[in-house]
mmCIF file of C-alpha atoms in Angstrom:
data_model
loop_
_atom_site.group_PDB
_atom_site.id
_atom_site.type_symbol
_atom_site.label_atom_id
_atom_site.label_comp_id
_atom_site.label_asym_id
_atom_site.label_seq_id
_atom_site.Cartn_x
_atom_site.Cartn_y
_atom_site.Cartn_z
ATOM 1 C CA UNK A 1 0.000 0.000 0.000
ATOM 2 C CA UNK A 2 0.908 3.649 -0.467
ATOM 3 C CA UNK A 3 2.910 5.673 2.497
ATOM 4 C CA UNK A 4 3.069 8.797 2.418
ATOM 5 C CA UNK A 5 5.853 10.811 3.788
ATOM 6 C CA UNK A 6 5.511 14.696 4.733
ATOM 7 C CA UNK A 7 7.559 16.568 6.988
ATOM 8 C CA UNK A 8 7.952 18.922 8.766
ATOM 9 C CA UNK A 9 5.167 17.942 10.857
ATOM 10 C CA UNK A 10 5.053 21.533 12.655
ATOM 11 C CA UNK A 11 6.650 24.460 11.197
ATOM 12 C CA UNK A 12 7.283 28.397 12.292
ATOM 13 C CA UNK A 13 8.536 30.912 10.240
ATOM 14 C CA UNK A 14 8.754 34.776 10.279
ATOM 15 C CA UNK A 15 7.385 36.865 7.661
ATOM 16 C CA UNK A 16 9.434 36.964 4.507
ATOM 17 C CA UNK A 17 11.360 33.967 4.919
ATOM 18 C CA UNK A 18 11.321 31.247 2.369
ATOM 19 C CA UNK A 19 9.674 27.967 2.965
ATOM 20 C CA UNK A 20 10.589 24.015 1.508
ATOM 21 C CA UNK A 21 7.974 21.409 2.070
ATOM 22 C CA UNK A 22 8.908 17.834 1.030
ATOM 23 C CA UNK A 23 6.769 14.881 0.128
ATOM 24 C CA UNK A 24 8.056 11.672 -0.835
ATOM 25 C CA UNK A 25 5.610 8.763 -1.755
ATOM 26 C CA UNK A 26 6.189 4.813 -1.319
ATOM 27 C CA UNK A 27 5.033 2.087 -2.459
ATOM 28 C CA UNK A 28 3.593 3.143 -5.953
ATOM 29 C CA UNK A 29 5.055 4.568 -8.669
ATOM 30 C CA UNK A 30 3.862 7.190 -11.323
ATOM 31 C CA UNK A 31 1.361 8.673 -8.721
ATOM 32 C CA UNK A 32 -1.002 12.055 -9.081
ATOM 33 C CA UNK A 33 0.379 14.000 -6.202
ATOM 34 C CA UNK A 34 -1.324 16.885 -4.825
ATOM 35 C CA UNK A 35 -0.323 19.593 -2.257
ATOM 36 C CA UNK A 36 -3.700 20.828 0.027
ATOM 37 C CA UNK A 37 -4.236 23.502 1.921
ATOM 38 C CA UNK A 38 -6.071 24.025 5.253
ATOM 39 C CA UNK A 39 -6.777 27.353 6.389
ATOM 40 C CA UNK A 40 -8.451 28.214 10.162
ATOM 41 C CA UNK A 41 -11.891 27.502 9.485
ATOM 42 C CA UNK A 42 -12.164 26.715 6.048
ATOM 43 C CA UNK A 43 -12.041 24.000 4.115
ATOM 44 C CA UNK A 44 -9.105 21.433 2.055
ATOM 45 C CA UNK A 45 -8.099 24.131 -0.650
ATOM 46 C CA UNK A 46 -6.093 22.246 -3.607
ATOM 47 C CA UNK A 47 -2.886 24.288 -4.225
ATOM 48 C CA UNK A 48 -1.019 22.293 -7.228
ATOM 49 C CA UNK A 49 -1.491 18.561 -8.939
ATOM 50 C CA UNK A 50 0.864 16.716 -10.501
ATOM 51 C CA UNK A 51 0.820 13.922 -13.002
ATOM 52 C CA UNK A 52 4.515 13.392 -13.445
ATOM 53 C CA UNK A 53 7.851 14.598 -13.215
ATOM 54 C CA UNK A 54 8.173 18.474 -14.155
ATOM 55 C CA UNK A 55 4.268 18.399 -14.332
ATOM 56 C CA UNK A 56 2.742 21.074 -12.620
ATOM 57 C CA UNK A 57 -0.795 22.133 -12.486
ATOM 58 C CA UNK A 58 -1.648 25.332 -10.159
ATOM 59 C CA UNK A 59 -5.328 25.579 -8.848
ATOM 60 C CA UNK A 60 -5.107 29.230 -7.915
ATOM 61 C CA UNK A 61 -3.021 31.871 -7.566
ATOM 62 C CA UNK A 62 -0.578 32.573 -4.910
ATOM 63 C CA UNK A 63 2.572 32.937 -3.470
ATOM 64 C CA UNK A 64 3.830 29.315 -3.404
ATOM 65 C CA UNK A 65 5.010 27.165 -6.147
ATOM 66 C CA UNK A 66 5.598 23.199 -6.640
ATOM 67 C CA UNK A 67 7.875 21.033 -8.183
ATOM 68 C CA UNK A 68 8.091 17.808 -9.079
ATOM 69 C CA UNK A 69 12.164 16.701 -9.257
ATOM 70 C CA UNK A 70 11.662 12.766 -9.076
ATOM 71 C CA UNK A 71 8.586 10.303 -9.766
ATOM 72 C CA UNK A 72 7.835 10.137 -5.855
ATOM 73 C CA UNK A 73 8.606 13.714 -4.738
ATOM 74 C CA UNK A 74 7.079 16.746 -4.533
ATOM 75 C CA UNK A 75 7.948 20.293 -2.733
ATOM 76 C CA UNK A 76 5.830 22.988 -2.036
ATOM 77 C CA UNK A 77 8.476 26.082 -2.070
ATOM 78 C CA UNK A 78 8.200 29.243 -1.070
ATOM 79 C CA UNK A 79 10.426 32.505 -1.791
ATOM 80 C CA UNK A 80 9.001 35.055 1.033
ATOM 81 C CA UNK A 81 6.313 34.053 2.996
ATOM 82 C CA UNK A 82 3.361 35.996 3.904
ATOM 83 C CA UNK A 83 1.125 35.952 7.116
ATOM 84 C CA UNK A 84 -2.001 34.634 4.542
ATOM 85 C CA UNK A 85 0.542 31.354 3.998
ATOM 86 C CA UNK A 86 -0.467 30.102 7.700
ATOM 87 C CA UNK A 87 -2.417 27.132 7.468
ATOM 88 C CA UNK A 88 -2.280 22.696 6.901
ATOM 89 C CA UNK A 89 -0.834 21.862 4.458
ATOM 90 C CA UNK A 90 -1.597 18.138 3.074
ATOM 91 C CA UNK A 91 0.451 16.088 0.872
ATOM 92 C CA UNK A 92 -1.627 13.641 -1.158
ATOM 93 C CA UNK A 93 -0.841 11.278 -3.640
ATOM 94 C CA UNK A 94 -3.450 8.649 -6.037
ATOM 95 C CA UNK A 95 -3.541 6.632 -8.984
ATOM 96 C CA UNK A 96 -5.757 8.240 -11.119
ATOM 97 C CA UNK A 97 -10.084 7.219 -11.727
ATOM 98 C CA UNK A 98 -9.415 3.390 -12.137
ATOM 99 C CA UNK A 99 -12.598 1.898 -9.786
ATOM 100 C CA UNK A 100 -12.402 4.815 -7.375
ATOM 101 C CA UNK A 101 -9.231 4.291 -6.144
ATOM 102 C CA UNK A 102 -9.058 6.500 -2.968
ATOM 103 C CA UNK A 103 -6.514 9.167 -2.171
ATOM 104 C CA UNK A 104 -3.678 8.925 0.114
ATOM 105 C CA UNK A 105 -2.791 11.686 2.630
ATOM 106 C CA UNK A 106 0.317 12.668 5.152
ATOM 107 C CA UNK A 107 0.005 13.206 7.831
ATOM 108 C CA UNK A 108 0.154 17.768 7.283
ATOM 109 C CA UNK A 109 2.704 19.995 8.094
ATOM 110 C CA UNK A 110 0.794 23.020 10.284
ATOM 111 C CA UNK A 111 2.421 25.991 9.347
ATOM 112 C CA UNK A 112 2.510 29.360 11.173
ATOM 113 C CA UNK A 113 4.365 32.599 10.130
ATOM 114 C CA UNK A 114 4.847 35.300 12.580
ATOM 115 C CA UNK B 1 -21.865 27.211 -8.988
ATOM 116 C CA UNK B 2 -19.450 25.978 -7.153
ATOM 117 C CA UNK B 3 -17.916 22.330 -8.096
ATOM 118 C CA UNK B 4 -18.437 21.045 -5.001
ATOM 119 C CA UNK B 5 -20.953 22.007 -2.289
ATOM 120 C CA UNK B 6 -21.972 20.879 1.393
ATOM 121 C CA UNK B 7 -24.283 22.427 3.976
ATOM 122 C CA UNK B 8 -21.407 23.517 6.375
ATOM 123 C CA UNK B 9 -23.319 22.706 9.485
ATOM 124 C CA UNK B 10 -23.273 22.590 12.160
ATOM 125 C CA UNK B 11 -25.639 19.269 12.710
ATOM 126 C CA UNK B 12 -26.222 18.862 16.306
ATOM 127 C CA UNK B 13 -27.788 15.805 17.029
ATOM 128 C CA UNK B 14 -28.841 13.760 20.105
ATOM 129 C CA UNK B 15 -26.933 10.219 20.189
ATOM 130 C CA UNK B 16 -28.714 7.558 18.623
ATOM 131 C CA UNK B 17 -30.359 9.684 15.906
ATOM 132 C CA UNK B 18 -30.130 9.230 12.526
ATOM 133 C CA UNK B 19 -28.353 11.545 10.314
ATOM 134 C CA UNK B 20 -27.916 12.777 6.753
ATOM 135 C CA UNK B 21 -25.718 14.980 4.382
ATOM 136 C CA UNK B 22 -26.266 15.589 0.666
ATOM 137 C CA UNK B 23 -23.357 16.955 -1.078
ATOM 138 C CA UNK B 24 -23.480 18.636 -5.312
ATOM 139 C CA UNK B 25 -21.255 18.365 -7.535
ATOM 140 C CA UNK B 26 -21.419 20.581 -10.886
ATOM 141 C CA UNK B 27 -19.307 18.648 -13.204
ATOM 142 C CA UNK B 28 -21.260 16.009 -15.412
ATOM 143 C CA UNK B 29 -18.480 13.976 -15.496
ATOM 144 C CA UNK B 30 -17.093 13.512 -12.634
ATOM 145 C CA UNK B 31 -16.991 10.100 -12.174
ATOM 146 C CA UNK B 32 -15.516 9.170 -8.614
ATOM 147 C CA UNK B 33 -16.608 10.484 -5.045
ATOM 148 C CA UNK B 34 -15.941 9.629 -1.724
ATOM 149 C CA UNK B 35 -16.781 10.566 1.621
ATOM 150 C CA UNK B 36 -13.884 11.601 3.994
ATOM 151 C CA UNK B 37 -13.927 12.393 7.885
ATOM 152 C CA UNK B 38 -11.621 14.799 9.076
ATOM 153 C CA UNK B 39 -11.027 15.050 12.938
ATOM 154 C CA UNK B 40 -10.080 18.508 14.605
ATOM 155 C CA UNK B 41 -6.327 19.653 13.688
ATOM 156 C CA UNK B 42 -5.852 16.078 12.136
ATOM 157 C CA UNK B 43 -5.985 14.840 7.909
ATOM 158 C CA UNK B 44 -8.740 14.109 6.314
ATOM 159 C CA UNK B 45 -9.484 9.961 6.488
ATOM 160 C CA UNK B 46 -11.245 8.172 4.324
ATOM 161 C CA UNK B 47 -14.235 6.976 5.497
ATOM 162 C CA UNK B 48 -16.041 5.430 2.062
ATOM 163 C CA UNK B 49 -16.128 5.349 -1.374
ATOM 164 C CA UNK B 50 -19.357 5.830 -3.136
ATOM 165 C CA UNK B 51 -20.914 3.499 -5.723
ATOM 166 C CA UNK B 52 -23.178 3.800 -8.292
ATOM 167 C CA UNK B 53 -25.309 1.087 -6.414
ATOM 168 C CA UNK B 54 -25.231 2.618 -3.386
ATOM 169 C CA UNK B 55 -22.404 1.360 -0.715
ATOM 170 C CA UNK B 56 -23.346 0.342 3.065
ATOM 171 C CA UNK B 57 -20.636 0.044 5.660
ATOM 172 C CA UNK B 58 -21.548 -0.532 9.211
ATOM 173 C CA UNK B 59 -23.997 2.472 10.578
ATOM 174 C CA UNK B 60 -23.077 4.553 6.668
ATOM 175 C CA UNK B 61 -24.412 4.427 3.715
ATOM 176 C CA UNK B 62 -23.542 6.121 0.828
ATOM 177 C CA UNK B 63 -25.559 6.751 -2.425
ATOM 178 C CA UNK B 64 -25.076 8.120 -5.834
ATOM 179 C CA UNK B 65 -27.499 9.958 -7.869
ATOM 180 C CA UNK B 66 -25.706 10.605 -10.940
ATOM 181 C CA UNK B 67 -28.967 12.407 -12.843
ATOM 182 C CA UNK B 68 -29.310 15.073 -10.212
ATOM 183 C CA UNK B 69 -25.646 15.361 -9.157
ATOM 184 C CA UNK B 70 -25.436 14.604 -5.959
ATOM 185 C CA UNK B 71 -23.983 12.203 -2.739
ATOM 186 C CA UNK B 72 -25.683 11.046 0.275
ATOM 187 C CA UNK B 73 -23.915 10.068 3.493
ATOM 188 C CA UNK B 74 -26.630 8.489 6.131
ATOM 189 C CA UNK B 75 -25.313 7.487 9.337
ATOM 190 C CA UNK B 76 -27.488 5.665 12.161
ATOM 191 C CA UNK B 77 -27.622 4.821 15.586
ATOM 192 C CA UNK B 78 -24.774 7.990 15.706
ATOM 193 C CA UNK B 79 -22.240 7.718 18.258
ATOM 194 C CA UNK B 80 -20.500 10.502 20.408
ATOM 195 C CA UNK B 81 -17.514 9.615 18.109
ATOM 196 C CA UNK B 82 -19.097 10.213 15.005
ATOM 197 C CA UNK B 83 -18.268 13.844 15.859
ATOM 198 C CA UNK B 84 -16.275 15.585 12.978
ATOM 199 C CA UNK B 85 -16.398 16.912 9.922
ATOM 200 C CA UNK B 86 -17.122 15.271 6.994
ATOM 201 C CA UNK B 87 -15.778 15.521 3.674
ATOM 202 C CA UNK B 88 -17.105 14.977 0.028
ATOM 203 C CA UNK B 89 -14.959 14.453 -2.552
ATOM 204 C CA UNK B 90 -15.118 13.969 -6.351
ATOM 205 C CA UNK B 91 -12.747 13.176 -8.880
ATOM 206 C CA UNK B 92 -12.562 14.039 -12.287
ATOM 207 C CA UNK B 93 -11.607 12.585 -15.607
ATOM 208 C CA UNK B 94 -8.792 14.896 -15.721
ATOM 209 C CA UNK B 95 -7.414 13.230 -12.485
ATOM 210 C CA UNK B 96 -8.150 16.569 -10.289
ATOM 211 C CA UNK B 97 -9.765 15.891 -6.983
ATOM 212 C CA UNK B 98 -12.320 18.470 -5.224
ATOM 213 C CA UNK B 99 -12.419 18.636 -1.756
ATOM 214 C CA UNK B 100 -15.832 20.263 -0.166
ATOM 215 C CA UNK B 101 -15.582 22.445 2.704
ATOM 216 C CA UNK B 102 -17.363 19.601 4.938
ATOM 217 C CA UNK B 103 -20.356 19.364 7.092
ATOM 218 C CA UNK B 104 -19.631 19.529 11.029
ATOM 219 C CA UNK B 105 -21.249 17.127 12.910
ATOM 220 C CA UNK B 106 -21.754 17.127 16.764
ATOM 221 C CA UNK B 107 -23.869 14.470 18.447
ATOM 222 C CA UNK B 108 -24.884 15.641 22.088
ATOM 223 C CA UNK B 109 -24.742 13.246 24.455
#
């Protein structure tokens, strides 16, 4: 079965400072990988899909970007955070609409920016 | 219209009720959905995938109505621990997934 591996689980950062999430995927290969979002009472936002290396699709616009540098990785970066960035941010990964395979999650990094 | 859309809640409801959540979806062609329950500060689990025959698991059921766009999510005999938020989700063909914002659920002792 799929693992999913996200860290950092907690992260604090001040205003302006860049920001490197990290998601690596086992078990599977050629996944759709997804990065999530979580802000204080709202809703899973989808940030950026991928499905495959270099392939990067961006849901809406913001200050973060995504890359995909291997099959089974994928980094949410940042270059200057703002105080808007705080939030969950979920790693996800699936295989596509074949007999509604289910997603995969990590377990979040919670990010905070002071 | 948005592509996904719950009733955010809350549902309070005594223990022991019965309990039920639609969820729309916009896109025609969607063509896989799930329900997901998400616990305070923690990911999103996934509590059931939804058939086109309908899917019971336990206390759930899910249902599909394809020709007015929508999921069901029934729970019975609720617990306390039934408590959360749940999620519906729908895939499309072009491999994005939608997350709704979620119903809340709180069953009173």
């Amino acid at each position: 079965s799929q693992t999913i591996h996200q860290w950092p689980a907690t992260l604090v950062q001040p205003v302006g400072s860049p920001l490197s999430l990290e998601c690596t995927v086992e078990g599977t290969s050629n996944p759709n990988l997804y990065w999530y979002r979580q802000a204080a009472g709202r809703g899973l936002q989808l940030l950026f899909y991928s499905v495959g290396i270099g392939q990067i699709s961006s849901e809406v616009p913001q200050n973060l970007s995504a890359s995909r540098p291997q099959d089974r990785q994928f980094i949410l970066s940042s270059k200057k955070l703002l105080l808007s960035d705080s939030g969950f941010y979920l790693c996800a990964s699936g295989q596509g609409s074949i007999d509604n395979q289910p997603q995969h999650f990590g377990d979040g990094t919670r990010l905070s920016i002071l | 219209r948005k592509e996904v859309e719950q009733d955010p809640g809350p549902f309070n409801v005594p223990e022991g009720a019965t309990v039920a959540f639609n969820c729309t979806y916009s896109n025609s062609a969607s063509q896989s959905f799930f329900w997901y329950r998400q616990d305070c500060r923690k990911e999103p689990k996934l509590l059931m995938s939804v058939y086109s025959s309908g899917n019971e698991d336990g206390r759930f059921t899910a249902q599909l109505n394809r020709a007015s766009q929508y999921i069901s999510l029934l729970i019975r005999d609720s617990k306390l621990s039934d408590s959360a938020t749940y999620l519906c989700v729908v895939e499309n063909r072009d491999d994005k997934i939608i997350f709704g914002k979620g119903t809340r659920l709180h069953i009173l002792p």
